[in-house]
């Protein structure tokens, strides 16, 4: 039988490429008409994942049972006031008077369930009514919220590294507690000297406090370190710690030893320590950038036991040719050499101890991020108690970004490969999103642009956050594999 038809009879496939008659781009010029008739538009569409995470983790109930205040505000309740300030800091408004710029934003007011944010004086009265212990309660709130985030994000770190440091906040007003103390950039001006500790693996803020400008005492340092160690999630088994010369004292070493924490602390220059360095047996250092290295056991005056000291020695002429090196490395000099000296309980070689401490440079960047992006250095009041409470609110806003990154991460189990996106970059990628809020048939929704480049990542993040649910005494993990 002969078939009388064409050999290639399949249908012509649909063209996949863009046709030549694609719509032209929008023409915007000086004569383009404009109006103010748009309704329910917001530039902060990225707040939806933030409030989703907080709602799923029970932030409202946690805050109400943690914070205590006798004052009953009328404009909004305590939860809404705290949330408004924290979200304002997260958006990038460190000053209370800047909240007027978003007072009618439909997404923010929808989250807070109000028609308009109160005026600045109302926020001031709310902060002024909080007592001094609220700062400690906010720190407890951050700790409990972190435990829930780790459960839901399936973070099971058993070995962590904590970096402790102080920073200087120059004061330009008459704030209480300001002191003329160590202030290298603005010598002679009054300042605060807050103390902070970060978790190196996830870049989270663990604990800290706003302090006056005086140098912290040994008891204050020990109290801070014990608070840090108590704030770690219960699954942590091995702790490594790094600190600069500001924490060189027996109280800090004793706090580390009590918690069985492995530590590396920079030693300060004393006459007895210099004498030990001169009498030490030096040998060439092939695995570091120093000329020679040594180690010895030494008991400084006032210490209860001797500890291992390791040192690197640099020729003075070499260091004079590298002026930036003196700021990067903790050096102190004598007539012939410059030294880097550490007190540690590590048993590893000297070069490994120095390498481990060098990784602490990331903590400086985290402090800079908190100061510049989270509004940590913007002390709003002349009263120290208000500034102390505002300090913890700013660090809560900083941690919101870190916690969202834990849910945003790729499926990976190695915490060493976890990348950090600064708060400033996260705002540009995931927060400043033009969105429209719509209502229909009793439902409310948010529409985003179909040209948004990160819509795949945004949708994945939101789907993960919406799957967070309580399970037993904790929260079910929404991600696999576990981050270790």
Coordinates of C-alpha atoms in Angstrom, one line a residue:
X1 CA 0.0 0.0 0.0
X2 CA 1.4 3.4 -1.0
X3 CA 0.9 6.4 1.3
X4 CA 0.5 9.6 -0.6
X5 CA 1.6 12.2 1.9
X6 CA 4.6 14.3 2.7
X7 CA 7.6 12.6 4.4
X8 CA 7.9 15.2 7.1
X9 CA 4.4 15.7 8.4
X10 CA 5.1 16.6 12.0
X11 CA 3.7 19.9 13.3
X12 CA 6.0 22.9 13.3
X13 CA 7.2 23.5 16.9
X14 CA 6.3 26.7 18.6
X15 CA 9.1 29.3 18.5
X16 CA 10.9 29.6 21.9
X17 CA 12.7 32.8 21.3
X18 CA 11.4 36.3 21.7
X19 CA 9.6 37.6 18.6
X20 CA 10.6 40.7 16.8
X21 CA 7.4 42.4 17.8
X22 CA 8.3 42.4 21.6
X23 CA 6.8 45.4 23.5
X24 CA 9.2 48.3 23.5
X25 CA 10.6 49.5 26.8
X26 CA 8.8 52.1 28.8
X27 CA 9.8 55.6 27.7
X28 CA 10.4 57.8 30.8
X29 CA 11.3 61.5 30.2
X30 CA 10.9 64.9 31.8
X31 CA 7.4 65.2 30.4
X32 CA 6.2 61.9 31.8
X33 CA 3.0 62.5 33.8
X34 CA 2.7 61.4 37.4
X35 CA 0.1 61.3 40.1
X36 CA -0.3 60.2 43.7
X37 CA -3.3 57.9 43.2
X38 CA -1.4 54.6 43.9
X39 CA -2.8 52.8 46.9
X40 CA -1.2 50.2 49.3
X41 CA 2.2 50.5 47.7
X42 CA 5.3 49.8 49.8
X43 CA 9.1 49.8 49.2
X44 CA 9.7 47.4 52.0
X45 CA 8.2 44.2 50.6
X46 CA 11.1 42.2 52.2
X47 CA 9.5 42.6 55.6
X48 CA 7.2 39.7 54.9
X49 CA 9.8 37.0 55.5
X50 CA 10.9 38.8 58.7
X51 CA 7.5 38.9 60.2
X52 CA 6.8 35.3 59.0
X53 CA 9.9 34.1 60.9
X54 CA 9.0 36.0 64.0
X55 CA 5.4 34.8 64.0
X56 CA 6.2 31.2 63.4
X57 CA 8.8 31.2 66.2
X58 CA 6.3 32.7 68.7
X59 CA 8.0 36.0 69.1
X60 CA 5.0 37.8 70.5
X61 CA 4.3 35.3 73.3
X62 CA 8.1 35.1 74.1
X63 CA 8.4 38.9 74.4
X64 CA 5.3 39.2 76.6
X65 CA 6.5 36.6 79.0
X66 CA 10.1 37.9 79.1
X67 CA 9.8 41.6 79.3
X68 CA 8.2 43.2 82.4
X69 CA 6.9 46.8 82.5
X70 CA 4.4 48.4 84.8
X71 CA 3.4 51.1 82.3
X72 CA 0.5 50.2 80.1
X73 CA 0.8 52.2 76.8
X74 CA -2.3 53.3 75.1
X75 CA -1.3 53.9 71.5
X76 CA 0.1 50.3 71.0
X77 CA 0.9 47.5 73.4
X78 CA 4.4 46.6 74.5
X79 CA 4.9 44.0 71.8
X80 CA 4.0 46.4 69.0
X81 CA 6.3 49.2 70.4
X82 CA 9.3 46.8 70.5
X83 CA 8.6 45.3 67.1
X84 CA 8.2 48.8 65.5
X85 CA 11.6 49.9 66.9
X86 CA 13.3 46.7 65.9
X87 CA 11.8 46.7 62.3
X88 CA 12.8 50.4 62.0
X89 CA 16.4 49.5 62.9
X90 CA 16.3 46.6 60.5
X91 CA 15.0 48.9 57.7
X92 CA 17.9 51.4 58.4
X93 CA 16.3 54.0 60.7
X94 CA 18.5 54.2 63.9
X95 CA 16.8 57.4 65.1
X96 CA 13.3 57.4 66.6
X97 CA 12.4 60.6 64.7
X98 CA 13.0 58.8 61.4
X99 CA 10.1 56.4 62.0
X100 CA 7.8 59.2 60.8
X101 CA 9.1 58.4 57.2
X102 CA 7.3 55.0 57.4
X103 CA 4.5 56.0 59.7
X104 CA 1.9 55.2 57.1
X105 CA 3.7 52.4 55.2
X106 CA 0.9 49.9 54.5
X107 CA 3.1 46.8 55.1
X108 CA 4.6 48.0 58.3
X109 CA 1.2 49.3 59.7
X110 CA -0.3 46.0 58.6
X111 CA 2.3 44.0 60.5
X112 CA 1.6 46.2 63.6
X113 CA -2.1 46.2 63.0
X114 CA -2.4 50.0 63.3
X115 CA -3.5 52.7 60.9
X116 CA -0.5 54.9 61.6
X117 CA 2.6 54.7 63.8
X118 CA 2.5 57.0 66.9
X119 CA 4.5 60.2 66.9
X120 CA 8.1 60.4 68.1
X121 CA 7.2 61.6 71.7
X122 CA 5.1 58.5 72.2
X123 CA 8.1 56.2 71.4
X124 CA 10.2 58.3 73.8
X125 CA 7.8 57.9 76.6
X126 CA 7.7 54.2 76.0
X127 CA 11.5 53.8 76.1
X128 CA 11.7 56.1 79.2
X129 CA 9.3 53.9 81.1
X130 CA 11.4 50.8 80.6
X131 CA 13.6 50.0 83.7
X132 CA 17.3 49.2 83.6
X133 CA 16.8 45.4 83.8
X134 CA 15.0 45.4 80.5
X135 CA 18.4 45.2 78.8
X136 CA 19.1 41.9 80.5
X137 CA 15.6 40.7 79.7
X138 CA 16.1 41.6 76.0
X139 CA 19.4 39.6 76.1
X140 CA 17.4 36.6 77.5
X141 CA 14.9 37.1 74.7
X142 CA 17.6 36.9 72.1
X143 CA 19.0 33.8 73.6
X144 CA 15.7 32.0 73.7
X145 CA 14.9 33.1 70.2
X146 CA 18.2 31.8 69.0
X147 CA 17.5 28.3 70.4
X148 CA 14.3 28.2 68.4
X149 CA 16.0 29.4 65.2
X150 CA 18.7 26.7 65.5
X151 CA 16.0 24.0 66.0
X152 CA 13.9 25.2 63.0
X153 CA 16.9 25.8 60.7
X154 CA 18.5 22.5 61.7
X155 CA 21.7 24.0 63.1
X156 CA 23.5 21.4 65.2
X157 CA 26.9 22.9 65.8
X158 CA 28.8 21.0 68.5
X159 CA 32.0 23.0 68.2
X160 CA 31.9 26.8 68.1
X161 CA 34.3 29.7 68.2
X162 CA 33.4 32.9 70.2
X163 CA 35.1 36.2 69.5
X164 CA 35.0 38.8 72.2
X165 CA 36.0 42.4 71.7
X166 CA 35.3 46.0 72.7
X167 CA 34.6 49.0 70.5
X168 CA 34.5 52.8 71.1
X169 CA 31.5 54.9 70.5
X170 CA 32.4 58.6 70.5
X171 CA 29.7 60.7 72.1
X172 CA 28.7 64.1 70.7
X173 CA 26.2 65.1 73.3
X174 CA 25.9 65.0 77.1
X175 CA 25.1 61.3 77.5
X176 CA 25.3 59.8 81.0
X177 CA 28.3 57.5 81.5
X178 CA 30.6 59.1 78.9
X179 CA 34.3 59.1 79.8
X180 CA 37.5 60.5 78.4
X181 CA 39.3 57.2 78.0
X182 CA 40.7 55.1 75.2
X183 CA 39.5 56.7 72.0
X184 CA 42.2 56.4 69.2
X185 CA 40.2 58.2 66.5
X186 CA 38.8 61.1 68.6
X187 CA 41.4 61.5 71.4
X188 CA 40.1 63.5 74.4
X189 CA 36.4 63.1 73.6
X190 CA 34.0 61.3 75.8
X191 CA 32.9 57.9 74.7
X192 CA 31.2 54.6 75.5
X193 CA 33.1 51.3 75.4
X194 CA 30.6 48.5 74.8
X195 CA 31.6 44.9 75.0
X196 CA 30.4 42.3 72.5
X197 CA 30.8 38.6 71.7
X198 CA 30.0 37.0 68.3
X199 CA 29.7 33.4 67.1
X200 CA 32.3 33.0 64.4
X201 CA 30.5 30.2 62.5
X202 CA 27.1 31.9 62.1
X203 CA 28.2 35.6 62.8
X204 CA 25.4 35.9 65.4
X205 CA 25.6 38.2 68.3
X206 CA 25.7 36.1 71.5
X207 CA 25.9 38.6 74.3
X208 CA 27.1 42.1 75.2
X209 CA 26.3 45.2 77.1
X210 CA 26.7 49.0 76.8
X211 CA 29.4 50.2 79.1
X212 CA 30.7 53.6 80.1
X213 CA 34.0 54.8 78.7
X214 CA 36.1 53.3 81.5
X215 CA 38.3 50.3 80.8
X216 CA 36.5 47.1 82.0
X217 CA 37.7 45.5 85.2
X218 CA 38.6 41.8 85.6
X219 CA 35.3 41.1 87.4
X220 CA 33.3 42.8 84.6
X221 CA 35.1 40.8 81.9
X222 CA 34.5 37.5 83.8
X223 CA 30.8 38.3 84.3
X224 CA 30.5 39.0 80.6
X225 CA 32.3 35.8 79.5
X226 CA 30.1 33.7 81.9
X227 CA 27.0 35.3 80.4
X228 CA 28.3 34.5 76.9
X229 CA 29.0 30.9 77.8
X230 CA 25.5 30.6 79.3
X231 CA 23.9 32.0 76.2
X232 CA 25.2 29.2 73.9
X233 CA 22.6 26.6 72.8
X234 CA 22.6 23.4 74.8
X235 CA 23.9 21.2 71.9
X236 CA 27.3 22.9 72.0
X237 CA 30.0 20.6 73.4
X238 CA 33.4 22.2 72.5
X239 CA 34.1 25.9 72.7
X240 CA 37.0 27.9 71.4
X241 CA 37.6 31.5 72.3
X242 CA 39.6 34.4 71.1
X243 CA 40.2 37.8 72.7
X244 CA 42.6 40.8 72.4
X245 CA 44.8 42.4 75.0
X246 CA 41.9 44.2 76.6
X247 CA 40.9 40.9 78.1
X248 CA 44.3 39.9 79.4
X249 CA 43.7 39.2 83.1
X250 CA 43.3 36.2 85.4
X251 CA 39.6 36.7 85.8
X252 CA 39.1 36.1 82.0
X253 CA 41.4 33.0 82.0
X254 CA 39.7 31.6 85.0
X255 CA 36.2 32.0 83.4
X256 CA 37.5 30.1 80.3
X257 CA 39.0 27.4 82.4
X258 CA 35.9 26.9 84.5
X259 CA 33.9 26.3 81.3
X260 CA 36.6 24.0 79.8
X261 CA 36.9 26.5 77.0
X262 CA 40.0 26.4 74.7
X263 CA 41.3 30.0 74.5
X264 CA 43.8 32.3 72.8
X265 CA 44.2 35.7 74.4
X266 CA 46.8 38.4 73.5
X267 CA 49.2 39.3 76.3
X268 CA 49.9 42.8 77.4
X269 CA 53.4 44.1 77.7
X270 CA 54.8 44.0 81.3
X271 CA 58.4 44.2 82.5
X272 CA 58.3 40.6 83.8
X273 CA 56.9 39.3 80.5
X274 CA 59.6 41.1 78.6
X275 CA 62.2 39.5 80.8
X276 CA 60.7 36.1 80.1
X277 CA 60.9 36.8 76.4
X278 CA 64.6 37.7 76.6
X279 CA 65.4 34.5 78.5
X280 CA 63.3 32.2 76.3
X281 CA 64.8 29.7 73.9
X282 CA 64.1 31.1 70.4
X283 CA 64.1 29.1 67.3
X284 CA 63.4 29.9 63.6
X285 CA 59.7 30.1 62.7
X286 CA 59.3 28.4 59.3
X287 CA 55.5 28.2 59.3
X288 CA 54.7 31.9 60.1
X289 CA 55.7 35.3 58.9
X290 CA 57.9 35.9 62.0
X291 CA 61.7 35.6 62.3
X292 CA 61.6 33.4 65.4
X293 CA 59.2 31.8 67.8
X294 CA 59.3 30.5 71.4
X295 CA 57.0 29.1 74.1
X296 CA 57.3 28.9 77.9
X297 CA 55.1 28.5 81.0
X298 CA 54.8 31.6 83.1
X299 CA 52.7 32.8 86.0
X300 CA 52.0 36.6 85.9
X301 CA 51.7 38.4 89.1
X302 CA 48.3 37.9 90.7
X303 CA 47.5 34.8 88.7
X304 CA 46.7 31.5 90.6
X305 CA 48.5 29.2 88.2
X306 CA 51.0 29.3 85.4
X307 CA 49.9 29.2 81.7
X308 CA 51.4 28.5 78.4
X309 CA 52.7 31.5 76.6
X310 CA 53.7 31.5 72.9
X311 CA 55.5 34.3 71.1
X312 CA 56.6 35.4 67.6
X313 CA 59.5 37.8 67.2
X314 CA 59.9 40.2 64.3
X315 CA 63.0 42.3 63.5
X316 CA 62.3 45.9 64.1
X317 CA 63.7 47.1 60.8
X318 CA 61.3 44.8 58.9
X319 CA 58.3 46.1 60.7
X320 CA 59.2 49.7 60.1
X321 CA 58.8 49.1 56.4
X322 CA 55.3 47.9 56.9
X323 CA 53.4 50.6 58.8
X324 CA 50.0 48.9 58.4
X325 CA 51.2 45.8 60.1
X326 CA 51.4 47.3 63.5
X327 CA 47.6 48.0 63.4
X328 CA 46.7 44.6 62.0
X329 CA 48.7 42.5 64.5
X330 CA 48.8 42.9 68.3
X331 CA 52.5 43.8 68.6
X332 CA 54.5 45.4 71.4
X333 CA 58.1 46.3 70.9
X334 CA 61.4 46.5 72.8
X335 CA 64.6 48.2 71.8
X336 CA 65.5 45.4 69.3
X337 CA 62.4 43.5 68.4
X338 CA 58.6 43.5 68.1
X339 CA 56.6 40.6 69.6
X340 CA 53.3 38.9 69.3
X341 CA 52.6 37.1 72.5
X342 CA 49.6 34.9 73.4
X343 CA 48.5 33.1 76.5
X344 CA 46.7 29.9 75.6
X345 CA 45.8 26.3 76.6
X346 CA 46.4 25.0 73.1
X347 CA 48.9 22.2 72.7
X348 CA 49.4 22.9 69.0
X349 CA 52.6 24.5 67.6
X350 CA 53.1 28.3 67.8
X351 CA 52.3 29.0 64.2
X352 CA 48.9 27.2 64.5
X353 CA 48.0 29.4 67.6
X354 CA 48.9 32.5 65.7
X355 CA 46.9 31.4 62.6
X356 CA 43.9 30.6 64.8
X357 CA 43.9 34.0 66.3
X358 CA 44.3 35.7 62.9
X359 CA 40.8 34.4 62.0
X360 CA 39.4 36.7 64.7
X361 CA 39.7 39.6 62.2
X362 CA 36.1 38.8 61.1
X363 CA 34.8 40.0 64.4
X364 CA 36.0 43.5 63.7
X365 CA 33.9 43.5 60.5
X366 CA 30.9 42.3 62.4
X367 CA 31.3 45.2 64.9
X368 CA 31.6 47.6 62.1
X369 CA 28.4 46.2 60.5
X370 CA 26.5 46.5 63.8
X371 CA 27.7 50.1 64.3
X372 CA 27.0 51.3 60.8
X373 CA 24.1 49.2 59.5
X374 CA 22.2 48.2 62.6
X375 CA 22.4 51.5 64.4
X376 CA 24.4 50.4 67.3
X377 CA 26.4 53.6 67.6
X378 CA 23.3 55.8 67.5
X379 CA 22.6 56.4 71.1
X380 CA 19.3 58.2 71.1
X381 CA 19.1 59.6 74.7
X382 CA 21.1 61.3 77.4
X383 CA 20.0 58.7 79.9
X384 CA 22.2 55.7 80.2
X385 CA 19.4 53.2 80.9
X386 CA 17.5 54.2 77.7
X387 CA 20.7 53.8 75.7
X388 CA 21.4 50.5 77.3
X389 CA 18.0 49.1 76.3
X390 CA 18.3 50.6 72.8
X391 CA 21.7 48.8 72.5
X392 CA 20.0 45.3 72.8
X393 CA 17.2 46.3 70.4
X394 CA 19.8 47.2 67.8
X395 CA 21.6 43.9 68.3
X396 CA 18.2 42.1 68.0
X397 CA 17.7 43.8 64.6
X398 CA 21.3 42.7 63.6
X399 CA 20.5 39.1 64.5
X400 CA 17.4 39.1 62.4
X401 CA 19.6 39.2 59.3
X402 CA 21.8 36.4 60.6
X403 CA 18.8 34.2 61.4
X404 CA 17.3 34.8 58.0
X405 CA 20.6 33.8 56.4
X406 CA 20.4 30.5 58.3
X407 CA 17.1 29.7 56.6
X408 CA 18.3 31.1 53.2
X409 CA 21.4 28.9 53.1
X410 CA 22.0 26.3 50.4
X411 CA 21.6 22.6 51.5
X412 CA 25.0 22.2 53.1
X413 CA 26.4 20.6 56.2
X414 CA 29.7 22.3 56.6
X415 CA 29.5 25.4 58.8
X416 CA 32.9 26.5 57.5
X417 CA 31.4 27.2 54.0
X418 CA 28.5 29.3 55.3
X419 CA 28.6 32.7 53.6
X420 CA 27.7 35.9 55.3
X421 CA 25.7 38.6 53.7
X422 CA 26.0 42.0 55.5
X423 CA 22.8 43.7 56.6
X424 CA 23.5 46.6 54.1
X425 CA 23.6 44.1 51.2
X426 CA 20.7 42.1 52.4
X427 CA 18.6 45.2 52.4
X428 CA 19.3 45.8 48.8
X429 CA 18.7 42.2 47.7
X430 CA 15.8 41.1 49.9
X431 CA 14.3 44.1 51.8
X432 CA 13.9 47.0 49.5
X433 CA 11.3 45.4 47.2
X434 CA 8.5 47.3 45.6
X435 CA 5.2 45.6 46.5
X436 CA 1.5 46.1 46.3
X437 CA -0.9 45.0 49.0
X438 CA -4.3 43.8 47.7
X439 CA -7.6 42.9 49.2
X440 CA -10.2 40.6 47.7
X441 CA -13.1 38.6 49.1
X442 CA -11.8 39.1 52.7
X443 CA -8.3 38.0 51.8
X444 CA -5.1 40.1 51.9
X445 CA -2.0 39.4 49.8
X446 CA 1.2 41.0 48.6
X447 CA 2.2 41.2 44.9
X448 CA 5.8 41.7 43.8
X449 CA 7.3 42.6 40.4
X450 CA 7.8 39.8 37.9
X451 CA 11.2 41.4 37.1
X452 CA 12.6 40.8 40.5
X453 CA 16.0 39.0 40.0
X454 CA 16.0 37.1 43.3
X455 CA 12.4 35.9 43.2
X456 CA 13.6 32.2 43.2
X457 CA 15.6 32.7 46.4
X458 CA 12.8 34.8 48.0
X459 CA 10.2 32.2 47.3
X460 CA 12.3 29.4 48.6
X461 CA 13.0 31.4 51.8
X462 CA 9.3 32.2 52.4
X463 CA 8.3 28.5 51.8
X464 CA 10.8 27.4 54.4
X465 CA 9.7 29.9 57.0
X466 CA 6.1 29.0 56.5
X467 CA 6.8 25.3 57.2
X468 CA 8.1 26.2 60.7
X469 CA 6.0 24.4 63.3
X470 CA 6.3 23.4 67.0
X471 CA 7.1 19.8 67.7
X472 CA 7.2 18.6 71.3
X473 CA 9.2 21.1 73.4
X474 CA 11.0 22.6 70.4
X475 CA 10.5 23.2 66.7
X476 CA 10.7 20.8 63.8
X477 CA 13.6 21.2 61.4
X478 CA 12.6 22.6 57.9
X479 CA 15.9 22.1 56.3
X480 CA 18.2 19.2 55.5
X481 CA 21.0 18.4 56.0
X482 CA 21.9 19.7 59.4
X483 CA 24.5 22.4 59.7
X484 CA 27.4 21.1 61.7

